[in-house]
């Protein structure tokens, strides 16, 4: 149980797993969940040192934390990850499917990297489905599943993102279906659709940055912490009647 700011966090006693937690939105989400008192496990596919650095920062705040390696493109590894976290921490209450990849490729581009596009589906859809299926077996009643989607699922708004948009639209359909399956146990399943957020994957000084800023009502990039805030809400006790929902945190891109 972790107290901060002189109060017990709203997630004290809970255990959360954040996939792709070594950087960007994932790392911000891990920190935000820990700030509410949750014990936090993060997964990474490559950057072990960075993942351990995030874990060290979490532990410094007084919560239990650990990092695990798992390739989200391999359903067996995802299932093993979820099972291992539940076993190591004694339980699992919150799953945040954050790991994802972004691959450009126009549908009429014969030179598109077919293997990369295929892996994008494997990670963004297969990894999420595997995570939700595995979590369904270990989450207690009242558990929480939140997947990080994208505003491009509803409106690609630019060329070259058809495959990526399709993976994020699939996540919404899967989540809504899972919400129906798991509701009898009080487990909620929701999606947070992020807009342009300043991360290494999408830097504010990147080649498409000006267009991205102009595309949303706020005229700026979001911060990873702004996405994390929505995830923390959906993970918390106040969101017990929210399931099968899609929360756009996109600065008004869809407005």
XYZ file of C-alpha atoms in Angstrom:
255
model
C 0.000 0.000 0.000
C 1.547 3.244 -1.071
C 0.566 6.641 0.239
C 1.421 9.823 -1.578
C 0.482 13.423 -0.995
C -0.639 12.334 2.436
C -3.348 10.019 1.127
C -3.699 6.440 0.064
C -3.698 6.127 -3.738
C -6.909 5.116 -5.497
C -5.105 2.031 -6.847
C -3.401 0.969 -3.609
C -3.170 -2.825 -3.444
C -3.703 -3.235 -7.195
C -1.264 -4.789 -9.651
C -0.965 -3.384 -13.177
C 0.838 -4.600 -16.299
C 1.739 -2.039 -18.954
C 3.030 -3.508 -22.219
C 5.640 -1.467 -24.050
C 6.389 0.355 -20.823
C 9.990 1.382 -21.398
C 9.256 4.690 -23.136
C 6.638 7.178 -24.321
C 3.011 6.678 -23.361
C 3.801 3.337 -21.720
C 6.393 4.747 -19.331
C 4.167 7.734 -18.498
C 1.282 5.353 -17.796
C 3.430 3.168 -15.555
C 4.426 6.241 -13.548
C 0.850 7.518 -13.336
C -0.464 4.150 -12.109
C 2.351 3.955 -9.547
C 1.495 7.468 -8.364
C -1.949 6.105 -7.454
C -0.357 3.307 -5.435
C -0.432 0.404 -7.889
C 2.377 -2.128 -8.140
C 3.500 -2.006 -11.775
C 4.984 -4.533 -14.167
C 6.141 -3.334 -17.579
C 7.103 -5.303 -20.661
C 9.559 -4.442 -23.412
C 10.664 -6.141 -26.597
C 14.181 -4.798 -26.955
C 15.231 -1.999 -24.615
C 16.044 -3.871 -21.404
C 18.231 -1.089 -20.000
C 15.545 1.528 -20.504
C 12.908 -0.741 -19.011
C 15.068 -1.286 -15.929
C 15.593 2.471 -15.639
C 11.811 2.991 -15.632
C 11.457 0.253 -13.008
C 14.135 1.899 -10.826
C 12.208 5.176 -11.008
C 8.978 3.434 -10.008
C 10.616 1.668 -7.080
C 12.041 4.969 -5.897
C 8.458 6.153 -5.311
C 7.851 3.225 -2.980
C 5.894 0.817 -5.168
C 6.780 -2.689 -6.255
C 7.842 -2.833 -9.915
C 9.477 -5.216 -12.377
C 10.295 -5.460 -16.094
C 9.738 -8.427 -18.416
C 10.781 -9.133 -21.961
C 8.066 -10.226 -24.384
C 7.489 -9.897 -28.120
C 3.891 -8.748 -28.634
C 3.895 -10.352 -32.074
C 4.105 -13.808 -30.438
C 0.798 -14.771 -28.762
C 2.499 -17.443 -26.649
C 4.977 -14.903 -25.253
C 2.129 -12.517 -24.449
C 0.192 -15.249 -22.629
C 3.325 -16.257 -20.716
C 3.974 -12.618 -19.790
C 0.509 -12.137 -18.317
C 0.716 -15.422 -16.432
C 4.187 -14.661 -15.078
C 3.198 -11.208 -13.818
C 0.106 -12.633 -12.072
C 2.258 -15.348 -10.483
C 5.145 -13.075 -9.460
C 2.922 -10.337 -8.008
C 0.271 -12.686 -6.662
C -2.510 -11.170 -8.746
C -3.318 -8.956 -11.735
C -5.946 -6.215 -11.634
C -5.146 -3.929 -14.553
C -3.855 -4.680 -18.052
C -2.780 -1.779 -20.257
C -2.151 -2.899 -23.841
C 0.146 -0.080 -24.907
C 2.784 -1.807 -27.034
C 2.343 -1.005 -30.702
C 4.215 -0.308 -33.897
C 3.589 2.180 -36.681
C 4.519 1.338 -40.272
C 3.874 3.625 -43.238
C 2.755 1.975 -46.462
C 0.415 3.248 -49.152
C -1.922 0.603 -50.547
C -0.698 1.355 -54.086
C 2.993 1.300 -53.197
C 4.522 -1.861 -54.655
C 7.681 -1.258 -52.641
C 5.964 -1.291 -49.234
C 7.650 -3.526 -46.669
C 5.177 -6.402 -46.634
C 6.868 -8.150 -43.716
C 6.808 -4.985 -41.607
C 3.131 -4.407 -42.385
C 2.379 -8.012 -41.430
C 4.260 -7.647 -38.162
C 2.293 -4.462 -37.465
C -0.935 -6.503 -37.538
C 0.666 -9.206 -35.394
C 1.703 -6.704 -32.702
C -1.169 -4.217 -32.808
C -4.027 -6.712 -33.172
C -2.662 -10.150 -32.336
C -0.748 -8.931 -29.299
C -3.781 -7.097 -27.931
C -6.093 -10.052 -28.491
C -3.616 -12.417 -26.843
C -3.213 -10.059 -23.899
C -6.952 -9.725 -23.358
C -7.501 -13.490 -23.634
C -4.714 -14.201 -21.150
C -5.876 -11.477 -18.754
C -9.419 -12.845 -18.826
C -8.045 -15.967 -17.177
C -6.273 -14.221 -14.295
C -8.054 -10.917 -13.628
C -10.251 -10.888 -10.573
C -13.781 -9.536 -10.556
C -13.711 -5.798 -11.191
C -10.525 -6.008 -13.245
C -9.607 -3.422 -15.849
C -8.365 -3.763 -19.427
C -7.372 -0.620 -21.325
C -5.869 -0.587 -24.806
C -4.097 2.378 -26.369
C -5.615 2.983 -29.777
C -5.317 5.829 -32.250
C -7.506 8.590 -33.631
C -6.476 7.345 -37.095
C -8.859 4.396 -36.556
C -11.789 6.751 -37.138
C -10.197 9.129 -39.597
C -6.865 8.307 -41.229
C -6.699 11.877 -42.536
C -3.554 11.265 -44.602
C -2.150 8.778 -47.102
C 0.040 5.837 -46.157
C -1.683 4.760 -42.946
C -4.375 2.327 -44.103
C -2.792 -0.731 -42.463
C -2.074 1.076 -39.207
C -5.590 2.551 -39.100
C -7.040 -0.911 -39.697
C -5.117 -2.377 -36.762
C -6.404 0.346 -34.449
C -9.981 -0.022 -35.712
C -9.728 -3.765 -35.080
C -8.704 -3.065 -31.487
C -11.938 -1.126 -30.968
C -14.081 -3.950 -32.332
C -12.237 -6.540 -30.283
C -12.478 -4.459 -27.123
C -16.214 -3.901 -27.495
C -16.731 -7.618 -28.000
C -14.544 -8.452 -25.014
C -16.473 -5.906 -22.933
C -19.621 -7.984 -23.554
C -17.814 -11.221 -22.719
C -16.266 -10.028 -19.467
C -18.974 -7.712 -18.098
C -20.653 -10.463 -16.017
C -17.470 -10.479 -13.886
C -17.352 -6.724 -13.549
C -14.255 -6.559 -15.747
C -14.277 -3.474 -17.961
C -12.617 -3.249 -21.378
C -12.006 0.162 -22.901
C -9.889 1.966 -25.496
C -8.068 5.270 -25.219
C -7.488 6.713 -28.688
C -4.491 8.986 -28.619
C -3.841 11.754 -31.071
C -0.462 13.235 -31.948
C 1.663 12.748 -28.857
C 5.272 13.827 -28.451
C 7.233 10.558 -28.228
C 10.280 9.083 -29.925
C 7.926 7.320 -32.341
C 6.389 10.684 -33.307
C 8.743 13.567 -32.399
C 7.487 17.156 -32.334
C 10.178 18.117 -34.826
C 9.447 15.238 -37.214
C 8.719 15.674 -40.942
C 4.940 15.580 -40.438
C 4.817 17.591 -37.207
C 3.407 20.849 -38.569
C 0.596 19.035 -40.385
C -0.215 17.032 -37.264
C -0.372 20.135 -35.096
C -2.647 21.846 -37.599
C -4.955 18.821 -37.756
C -6.270 19.088 -34.205
C -8.251 21.859 -32.549
C -5.660 22.545 -29.849
C -2.951 23.106 -32.456
C -0.294 21.260 -30.485
C 1.062 17.833 -29.673
C -0.189 16.076 -26.575
C 2.112 14.910 -23.795
C 2.364 11.239 -22.813
C 1.104 12.228 -19.345
C -2.137 13.498 -20.880
C -2.859 10.079 -22.348
C -1.833 8.388 -19.100
C -4.367 10.472 -17.163
C -7.226 8.973 -19.168
C -5.854 5.476 -18.667
C -5.618 6.008 -14.912
C -9.253 7.146 -14.844
C -10.405 4.028 -16.709
C -8.277 1.860 -14.390
C -9.754 3.381 -11.272
C -12.808 2.835 -9.082
C -14.674 5.789 -10.603
C -14.885 4.082 -14.007
C -16.758 0.973 -12.843
C -19.713 1.630 -15.198
C -17.567 2.474 -18.230
C -16.987 -0.460 -20.580
C -16.821 -0.933 -24.325
C -16.058 2.772 -24.532
C -13.616 4.725 -26.683
C -12.089 7.821 -25.068
C -10.499 10.182 -27.589
C -7.545 12.072 -26.129
C -6.517 13.826 -29.302
C -6.651 17.574 -28.800
C -9.813 17.742 -30.857
C -8.575 15.931 -33.974
C -12.011 14.330 -34.296
C -13.857 17.597 -33.632
